[in-house]
Amino acid sequence: MQTRVLTGITTTGTPHLGNYVGAIRPAVEASKRDDVDAFYFMADYHALIKSDDADRIERSRLEIAATWLAAGLDPQRVTFYRQSDVPEIPELTWFLTCVAAKGMLNRAHAYKAAVDRNTETGEDADAGINAGLYMYPVLMAADILAFDANKVPVGRDQIQHIEMARDLGQRFNHIHGREFFVLPEALIEEQVATLPGMDGRKMSKSYDNTIPLFAGGKKQLRETIMRIVTDSSLPGEPKDPDSSALFTIFRAFASEVETAAFRKALLDGIGWGDAKQVLYERIESDVAPMRERYEALIADPIGIETILQQGALKARAIATPKMAALRDALGLRSASPVVHVSKASPPQVATKSSKMPRFASFRDVDGSFRFRLFSAEGEELLLSVPFADPKAGGVLQKRIKAAGTDGVVLQVDALRIVLELDGEPVASSTHYHDELTCEAALSQLRQALDQLAAQA
Ligand code: TRP
């Protein structure tokens, strides 16, 4: 049994160390476990509540996607997508809005804090507050409930939102008399739930105390670390590790042995400047290889787009049939029995690419060559095995083009399609989430192969 783990990251601003330690790193680690079915997405609709700066939103979406991928997220394994590419989410938001108690939303921390600020300054209670902020918990509940997530890793500040998602799921289930939704649970990483920022308070954009993960490179990383606030004790004076933000940040990156050594160094009176250098070097040794991948990814926005479109397809293959069941339960039924959209066919993604299936070759991180086969609609169908020689890949593409469905063997193994030539596996699909999706992909692949053969 797999546990479905889902989390979102709001796409405002640039990822910082707190995001990495508190959310990205544990999420990437969890996604590698066999008992975890991970759904990670960019909450770009949530971002619109806080920002109307289109360029910033665009930039942030790209940076965050590249960050997660650079941190080791495998999009073949995980369902990685943007909220705004899944129209089922806003649709579900409305269904949940209609069962949400307004009083519950009045009590949401973020909204209440905004009202309190207004009241304190003698303003009208709702001055300057958009309804997006008010509805934030409902949109978030839709994010979670649309995919029947079991566990939602979040920071402590988000626990109330998960409780509201449970409440909304429960209400809907109760009103409509069936277990439509799995009720999610918050997952809090006790160890590293929050990282302190430069001033010792929780590292957060709203406190302007963040240490950037990649932005500005290692120079910026070092400079920011050097500006972490410390007490005024001098070199030689013992320093209390447990009241030092430096130590807390160090511990989030280091092994137990390294942490014990750093604790001792502080107690032994290491100067703050030297302690900061130690901290910088420890972080940089983790960040440097990721930064390199990050820069390569950022330089290829179309590559990222392709990955995210694939992710949206995987996500929608789950959300679309679920929404159909909900619409039916709500009475949003079609009177015509004739117009039936097959639930088996995953939604199509329109792309600007040509109307024919196509191959795309690329060089993998390990230096080998591979290619992908995309459907006419731009969906990834197959990823080839690696080749040392790019020509070998080219030859194989020609053979596949000429072969058609009848000239190859297509095996389905554990919800994954493998294409064989001469008894050798040469390319395979992603692992699909369920049989319907896998079957739909298989028929798409057959169609693509035949289209190619017809043209060859
Ligand atoms: N509100 C979350 C945050 O600020 C981001 C988010 C949006 C989210 N939708 C979600 C997290 C769904 C978990 C599940 O951190």
Coordinates of C-alpha atoms and ligand atoms in Angstrom, one line a residue:
M1 CA 0.0 0.0 0.0
Q2 CA 1.4 3.4 -1.0
T3 CA 0.7 6.5 1.0
R4 CA -0.2 9.5 -1.2
V5 CA 1.8 12.4 0.0
L6 CA 1.0 15.8 -1.5
T7 CA 2.3 19.3 -0.9
G8 CA 2.3 22.6 -2.6
I9 CA 4.7 25.5 -2.6
T10 CA 3.5 29.0 -3.2
T11 CA 5.3 30.6 -6.1
T12 CA 6.2 34.0 -4.8
G13 CA 9.7 34.9 -4.3
T14 CA 12.9 33.0 -4.6
P15 CA 13.6 29.8 -2.8
H16 CA 15.6 30.2 0.4
L17 CA 17.4 27.8 2.7
G18 CA 14.3 27.6 4.9
N19 CA 12.2 26.4 2.0
Y20 CA 14.9 23.9 1.1
V21 CA 15.3 22.4 4.6
G22 CA 11.7 22.7 5.7
A23 CA 9.9 21.5 2.6
I24 CA 11.9 20.7 -0.5
R25 CA 14.6 18.4 0.9
P26 CA 12.3 16.2 3.1
A27 CA 9.8 16.1 0.2
V28 CA 12.4 14.9 -2.3
E29 CA 13.6 12.3 0.2
A30 CA 10.1 11.1 0.8
S31 CA 9.4 10.8 -2.9
K32 CA 12.2 8.2 -3.2
R33 CA 10.5 5.8 -0.9
D34 CA 8.6 2.9 -2.5
D35 CA 5.7 3.3 -0.1
V36 CA 5.2 6.9 -1.1
D37 CA 3.2 8.2 -4.1
A38 CA 4.2 11.8 -4.2
F39 CA 2.3 14.7 -5.6
Y40 CA 4.2 18.0 -5.5
F41 CA 2.9 21.1 -7.2
M42 CA 3.4 24.8 -7.6
A43 CA 0.6 26.7 -5.9
D44 CA 0.6 29.5 -8.5
Y45 CA -3.1 30.3 -7.9
H46 CA -2.3 30.9 -4.3
A47 CA 0.5 33.1 -5.4
L48 CA -2.0 35.4 -7.1
I49 CA -3.5 36.3 -3.7
K50 CA -0.2 37.8 -2.6
S51 CA 1.2 39.3 -5.8
D52 CA -0.2 41.0 -9.0
D53 CA 3.3 41.3 -10.4
A54 CA 3.1 39.0 -13.5
D55 CA 6.8 38.9 -14.2
R56 CA 7.5 38.0 -10.7
I57 CA 5.0 35.2 -10.7
E58 CA 6.4 33.9 -14.0
R59 CA 10.0 34.0 -12.8
S60 CA 9.1 32.4 -9.5
R61 CA 7.2 29.5 -11.1
L62 CA 10.3 28.8 -13.2
E63 CA 12.7 29.1 -10.3
I64 CA 10.7 26.9 -8.0
A65 CA 10.3 24.2 -10.6
A66 CA 14.0 24.3 -11.4
T67 CA 14.8 24.2 -7.6
W68 CA 12.8 21.1 -7.0
L69 CA 14.3 19.3 -10.0
A70 CA 17.8 20.4 -9.0
A71 CA 17.2 19.2 -5.5
G72 CA 16.8 15.7 -7.0
L73 CA 13.1 15.4 -7.7
D74 CA 12.5 12.7 -10.4
P75 CA 9.4 13.8 -12.4
Q76 CA 9.1 10.3 -13.8
R77 CA 8.5 9.0 -10.4
V78 CA 6.6 11.9 -8.8
T79 CA 3.5 13.8 -10.1
F80 CA 5.0 17.2 -10.4
Y81 CA 2.8 20.0 -11.8
R82 CA 1.4 23.5 -11.6
Q83 CA -1.9 24.1 -9.9
S84 CA -2.9 26.4 -12.7
D85 CA -2.5 23.5 -15.2
V86 CA -5.2 21.5 -13.5
P87 CA -8.6 23.2 -14.1
E88 CA -10.3 20.6 -11.9
I89 CA -8.8 22.4 -8.8
P90 CA -10.7 25.6 -9.2
E91 CA -13.8 23.7 -10.1
L92 CA -13.5 21.7 -6.9
T93 CA -12.8 24.9 -5.0
W94 CA -16.3 26.1 -5.9
F95 CA -17.9 22.8 -4.8
L96 CA -16.2 23.1 -1.5
T97 CA -17.0 26.8 -1.2
C98 CA -20.6 25.8 -1.2
V99 CA -20.2 23.5 1.8
A100 CA -17.8 25.8 3.7
A101 CA -19.1 27.5 6.8
K102 CA -18.3 31.2 6.5
G103 CA -17.7 31.3 10.2
M104 CA -14.9 28.7 9.7
L105 CA -13.2 31.0 7.2
N106 CA -13.6 34.0 9.5
R107 CA -11.4 32.1 11.9
A108 CA -8.5 31.2 9.5
H109 CA -5.3 32.6 11.0
A110 CA -4.0 34.5 8.0
Y111 CA -7.3 36.3 7.4
K112 CA -7.8 36.9 11.1
A113 CA -4.3 38.4 11.4
A114 CA -5.1 40.8 8.6
V115 CA -8.4 41.8 10.2
D116 CA -6.6 42.3 13.6
R117 CA -4.0 44.5 12.0
N118 CA -6.8 46.7 10.5
T119 CA -8.7 46.9 13.8
E120 CA -5.5 47.9 15.7
T121 CA -4.9 50.7 13.3
G122 CA -8.5 51.9 13.4
E123 CA -9.3 50.9 9.8
D124 CA -12.4 49.1 8.6
A125 CA -12.0 45.5 9.5
D126 CA -11.7 44.3 5.9
A127 CA -9.8 47.2 4.5
G128 CA -7.4 46.1 1.8
I129 CA -8.2 42.4 2.2
N130 CA -9.0 40.6 -1.0
A131 CA -11.4 37.7 -1.0
G132 CA -8.6 35.5 -2.3
L133 CA -7.0 35.6 1.1
Y134 CA -10.4 34.8 2.7
M135 CA -10.9 31.8 0.4
Y136 CA -7.3 30.6 0.6
P137 CA -8.1 27.6 2.8
V138 CA -10.8 26.4 0.4
L139 CA -8.5 26.5 -2.6
M140 CA -5.9 24.6 -0.5
A141 CA -8.5 22.0 0.5
A142 CA -9.3 21.5 -3.2
D143 CA -5.6 21.0 -3.9
I144 CA -5.5 18.2 -1.4
L145 CA -8.9 16.6 -1.7
A146 CA -8.8 16.4 -5.6
F147 CA -6.1 13.8 -5.3
D148 CA -7.2 12.0 -2.1
A149 CA -3.9 12.8 -0.4
N150 CA -3.3 10.9 2.8
K151 CA -0.5 13.0 4.2
V152 CA 0.3 16.6 3.6
P153 CA 3.8 17.7 4.7
V154 CA 3.6 21.4 5.8
G155 CA 5.0 23.9 8.2
R156 CA 3.2 24.4 11.6
D157 CA 1.6 27.5 10.3
Q158 CA -0.4 25.4 7.9
I159 CA -1.9 22.9 10.3
Q160 CA -5.1 24.8 10.6
H161 CA -5.5 24.7 6.8
I162 CA -5.2 20.9 6.8
E163 CA -7.8 20.7 9.5
M164 CA -10.1 22.9 7.4
A165 CA -9.5 20.6 4.4
R166 CA -10.5 17.6 6.6
D167 CA -13.5 19.5 7.7
L168 CA -14.6 20.4 4.2
G169 CA -14.0 16.8 2.9
Q170 CA -16.0 15.4 5.8
R171 CA -18.8 17.8 5.3
F172 CA -19.0 17.0 1.6
N173 CA -18.9 13.3 2.3
H174 CA -21.6 13.7 4.9
I175 CA -23.9 15.8 2.8
H176 CA -23.6 13.6 -0.2
G177 CA -23.6 10.3 1.7
R178 CA -20.5 8.7 0.3
E179 CA -16.7 8.7 1.0
F180 CA -15.9 10.9 -1.9
F181 CA -12.8 12.3 -0.2
V182 CA -10.0 10.8 1.7
L183 CA -9.4 12.9 4.8
P184 CA -5.8 14.2 4.9
E185 CA -3.5 14.5 7.8
A186 CA -0.8 17.1 8.3
L187 CA 2.8 15.8 8.4
I188 CA 5.2 17.9 10.4
E189 CA 8.9 17.2 10.3
E190 CA 9.6 17.6 14.0
Q191 CA 13.4 17.9 13.5
V192 CA 13.6 20.7 11.0
A193 CA 10.1 22.2 10.8
T194 CA 11.4 25.7 10.8
L195 CA 14.8 27.2 10.2
P196 CA 15.8 30.5 11.8
G197 CA 16.6 33.4 9.5
M198 CA 19.4 36.0 9.8
D199 CA 17.7 37.7 12.7
G200 CA 16.9 34.5 14.6
R201 CA 13.2 34.6 13.9
K202 CA 11.7 32.0 11.6
M203 CA 13.3 32.3 8.2
S204 CA 10.5 33.9 6.1
K205 CA 10.2 36.3 3.2
S206 CA 7.7 38.3 5.3
Y207 CA 10.5 39.0 7.9
D208 CA 13.0 39.8 5.1
N209 CA 15.6 37.6 6.9
T210 CA 16.1 34.8 4.4
I211 CA 19.3 33.2 3.1
P212 CA 18.9 32.5 -0.6
L213 CA 19.4 28.9 -1.8
F214 CA 20.8 29.6 -5.3
A215 CA 20.1 33.3 -6.1
G216 CA 23.4 35.3 -6.3
G217 CA 25.5 32.2 -6.2
K218 CA 28.0 31.2 -3.6
K219 CA 29.1 34.8 -3.1
Q220 CA 25.6 35.9 -2.0
L221 CA 25.3 32.8 0.1
R222 CA 28.5 33.6 2.0
E223 CA 27.7 37.3 2.4
T224 CA 24.3 36.6 3.8
I225 CA 25.6 34.0 6.3
M226 CA 28.2 36.5 7.4
R227 CA 25.4 38.9 8.3
I228 CA 23.5 36.5 10.6
V229 CA 22.9 38.3 13.8
T230 CA 24.8 36.9 16.8
D231 CA 25.4 38.2 20.4
S232 CA 28.4 40.3 21.1
S233 CA 30.6 37.7 22.7
L234 CA 34.2 37.8 21.6
P235 CA 36.5 35.1 20.2
G236 CA 37.6 32.9 23.1
E237 CA 34.3 33.4 25.0
P238 CA 32.1 30.3 25.1
K239 CA 28.9 30.6 23.1
D240 CA 25.6 28.9 23.8
P241 CA 24.8 26.7 20.8
D242 CA 21.2 26.3 21.7
S243 CA 20.4 30.0 21.6
S244 CA 22.3 30.5 18.3
A245 CA 20.7 30.6 14.9
L246 CA 24.0 29.7 13.4
F247 CA 24.0 26.4 15.2
T248 CA 20.4 25.6 14.4
I249 CA 21.1 26.2 10.7
F250 CA 24.3 24.2 10.8
R251 CA 22.5 21.2 12.4
A252 CA 19.9 21.2 9.6
F253 CA 22.7 20.4 7.1
A254 CA 25.2 18.4 9.1
S255 CA 25.5 14.9 10.4
E256 CA 25.4 14.2 14.1
V257 CA 29.1 13.9 14.3
E258 CA 29.6 17.3 12.5
T259 CA 27.0 18.8 14.7
A260 CA 28.7 17.6 17.9
A261 CA 32.0 19.0 16.7
F262 CA 30.4 22.4 15.9
R263 CA 28.7 22.5 19.3
K264 CA 32.0 21.9 20.9
A265 CA 33.7 24.6 18.9
L266 CA 31.1 27.1 20.0
L267 CA 31.4 26.1 23.6
D268 CA 35.2 26.3 23.3
G269 CA 34.9 29.9 22.1
I270 CA 35.3 29.9 18.3
G271 CA 34.9 33.5 17.1
W272 CA 31.6 34.2 15.3
G273 CA 33.3 35.1 12.1
D274 CA 35.0 31.7 12.0
A275 CA 31.9 29.9 13.0
K276 CA 30.1 31.6 10.1
Q277 CA 32.8 30.5 7.7
V278 CA 32.3 26.9 9.0
L279 CA 28.6 27.2 8.5
Y280 CA 29.0 28.6 5.0
E281 CA 31.4 25.8 3.9
R282 CA 29.1 23.1 5.2
I283 CA 26.1 24.5 3.4
E284 CA 28.0 25.2 0.2
S285 CA 29.2 21.6 0.0
D286 CA 25.5 20.5 -0.2
V287 CA 24.3 23.4 -2.4
A288 CA 27.1 23.6 -5.0
P289 CA 26.2 20.5 -7.0
M290 CA 22.5 21.4 -6.9
R291 CA 23.3 25.0 -8.0
E292 CA 25.0 23.6 -11.1
R293 CA 22.0 21.5 -12.0
Y294 CA 19.7 24.5 -11.3
E295 CA 21.6 26.7 -13.6
A296 CA 21.4 24.2 -16.4
L297 CA 17.6 23.8 -15.9
I298 CA 16.9 27.5 -15.7
A299 CA 18.7 27.9 -19.0
D300 CA 16.1 25.5 -20.6
P301 CA 12.6 26.8 -19.8
I302 CA 11.1 24.7 -22.5
G303 CA 12.5 21.6 -21.0
I304 CA 10.9 22.5 -17.7
E305 CA 7.6 23.3 -19.4
T306 CA 7.6 19.9 -21.0
I307 CA 8.1 18.2 -17.6
L308 CA 5.3 20.2 -16.0
Q309 CA 2.9 19.5 -18.8
Q310 CA 3.6 15.8 -18.4
G311 CA 2.9 16.3 -14.7
A312 CA -0.3 18.0 -15.3
L313 CA -1.5 15.1 -17.5
K314 CA -0.7 12.6 -14.8
A315 CA -2.5 14.8 -12.2
R316 CA -5.5 15.3 -14.4
A317 CA -5.8 11.6 -15.2
I318 CA -6.7 11.3 -11.5
A319 CA -8.7 14.5 -11.0
T320 CA -10.8 14.3 -14.1
P321 CA -12.7 11.1 -13.3
K322 CA -13.0 12.3 -9.7
M323 CA -14.7 15.5 -10.8
A324 CA -17.0 13.6 -13.0
A325 CA -18.2 11.6 -10.0
L326 CA -18.6 14.8 -7.9
R327 CA -20.5 16.6 -10.6
D328 CA -22.8 13.6 -10.8
A329 CA -23.3 13.5 -7.0
L330 CA -24.1 17.3 -7.1
G331 CA -26.7 16.9 -9.8
L332 CA -24.6 18.5 -12.5
R333 CA -25.6 15.8 -14.9
S334 CA -25.9 15.8 -18.6
A335 CA -29.4 15.1 -19.9
S336 CA -27.9 13.6 -23.1
P337 CA -26.9 10.0 -22.8
V338 CA -25.1 10.2 -26.2
V339 CA -22.4 12.8 -25.4
H340 CA -20.0 10.7 -23.4
V341 CA -16.4 11.6 -22.9
S342 CA -14.5 8.4 -22.2
K343 CA -13.1 8.5 -18.8
A344 CA -10.3 6.4 -20.0
S345 CA -8.8 9.0 -22.3
P346 CA -6.6 11.4 -20.3
P347 CA -7.1 15.0 -21.1
Q348 CA -5.2 16.4 -24.0
V349 CA -2.7 19.1 -23.6
A350 CA -2.5 21.6 -26.5
T351 CA 1.0 22.5 -27.4
K352 CA 2.4 24.5 -30.2
S353 CA 4.4 21.5 -31.5
S354 CA 3.7 20.0 -34.9
K355 CA 0.7 17.7 -35.5
M356 CA 2.8 14.6 -35.9
P357 CA 4.4 12.5 -33.2
R358 CA 8.1 13.3 -32.9
F359 CA 11.4 12.2 -31.5
A360 CA 13.6 14.5 -29.4
S361 CA 17.2 13.6 -28.6
F362 CA 19.0 14.9 -25.6
R363 CA 22.2 14.4 -23.7
D364 CA 21.6 13.1 -20.2
V365 CA 23.4 14.3 -17.1
D366 CA 25.8 11.3 -17.2
G367 CA 26.9 12.3 -20.7
S368 CA 25.0 9.5 -22.5
F369 CA 22.5 10.2 -25.3
R370 CA 18.8 9.4 -25.1
F371 CA 15.6 10.3 -27.0
R372 CA 12.0 10.7 -26.2
L373 CA 9.0 10.0 -28.3
F374 CA 6.2 12.6 -28.0
S375 CA 2.6 12.2 -29.3
A376 CA 1.2 14.6 -31.8
E377 CA -0.3 16.4 -28.8
G378 CA 3.1 16.8 -27.2
E379 CA 2.7 14.1 -24.5
E380 CA 5.7 12.1 -23.7
L381 CA 5.2 8.5 -24.6
L382 CA 8.6 6.9 -24.4
L383 CA 12.1 7.5 -23.1
S384 CA 14.8 5.5 -24.7
V385 CA 17.6 3.6 -23.0
P386 CA 20.9 5.5 -22.9
F387 CA 23.4 5.3 -25.8
A388 CA 27.1 6.1 -25.7
D389 CA 27.0 7.0 -29.4
P390 CA 24.3 9.5 -30.5
K391 CA 24.2 7.8 -34.0
A392 CA 23.0 4.5 -32.4
G393 CA 20.0 6.5 -31.0
G394 CA 19.4 8.0 -34.5
V395 CA 19.4 4.6 -36.1
L396 CA 17.0 3.3 -33.6
Q397 CA 14.6 6.2 -34.1
K398 CA 14.6 5.5 -37.9
R399 CA 13.8 1.8 -37.2
I400 CA 11.0 2.7 -34.8
K401 CA 9.6 5.2 -37.3
A402 CA 9.5 2.5 -40.1
A403 CA 8.2 -0.3 -37.9
G404 CA 4.7 0.8 -36.9
T405 CA 2.9 -1.1 -34.2
D406 CA 3.3 -4.4 -35.9
G407 CA 7.1 -4.1 -36.2
V408 CA 7.7 -3.7 -32.5
V409 CA 6.8 -5.6 -29.3
L410 CA 5.0 -3.6 -26.7
Q411 CA 5.0 -5.1 -23.2
V412 CA 3.2 -3.7 -20.2
D413 CA 4.9 -4.4 -16.9
A414 CA 3.7 -3.0 -13.6
L415 CA 1.8 -0.1 -15.3
R416 CA 4.8 0.8 -17.5
I417 CA 5.0 0.3 -21.3
V418 CA 8.2 -1.2 -22.7
L419 CA 9.1 -1.1 -26.4
E420 CA 11.2 -4.0 -27.6
L421 CA 13.1 -4.4 -30.9
D422 CA 14.8 -7.7 -31.6
G423 CA 13.9 -8.9 -28.2
E424 CA 15.7 -6.0 -26.5
P425 CA 14.0 -3.3 -24.5
V426 CA 14.9 0.0 -26.1
A427 CA 12.5 2.5 -24.7
S428 CA 9.9 2.7 -22.0
S429 CA 7.1 4.9 -20.7
T430 CA 6.7 6.4 -17.2
H431 CA 4.9 4.3 -14.5
Y432 CA 1.3 5.1 -14.8
H433 CA -0.9 5.5 -11.8
D434 CA -3.6 3.1 -12.7
E435 CA -4.7 0.7 -15.4
L436 CA -7.0 3.1 -17.2
T437 CA -4.3 5.7 -17.7
C438 CA -1.8 3.0 -18.8
E439 CA -4.2 1.6 -21.3
A440 CA -5.0 5.0 -22.7
A441 CA -1.3 5.7 -23.0
L442 CA -0.8 2.3 -24.8
S443 CA -3.4 3.2 -27.3
Q444 CA -1.9 6.6 -27.8
L445 CA 1.5 5.0 -28.4
R446 CA 0.1 2.6 -30.9
Q447 CA -1.6 5.4 -32.7
A448 CA 1.7 7.4 -32.7
L449 CA 3.7 4.5 -34.1
D450 CA 1.2 3.9 -36.8
Q451 CA 1.2 7.6 -37.7
L452 CA 5.0 7.6 -38.0
A453 CA 5.0 4.4 -40.1
A454 CA 2.4 5.9 -42.4
Q455 CA 4.6 8.9 -43.0
A456 CA 7.8 6.9 -43.3
Ligands
TRP1 N1 -0.4 27.2 1.8 C1 0.8 26.4 1.6 C2 2.0 27.3 2.1 O1 2.0 28.5 2.1 C3 1.1 26.1 0.1 C4 0.0 25.2 -0.4 C5 -1.0 25.5 -1.2 C6 -0.2 23.9 0.0 N2 -1.8 24.4 -1.4 C7 -1.3 23.4 -0.7 C8 0.5 23.0 0.9 C9 -1.8 22.1 -0.5 C10 0.1 21.7 1.0 C11 -1.1 21.3 0.3 O2 3.0 26.7 2.5

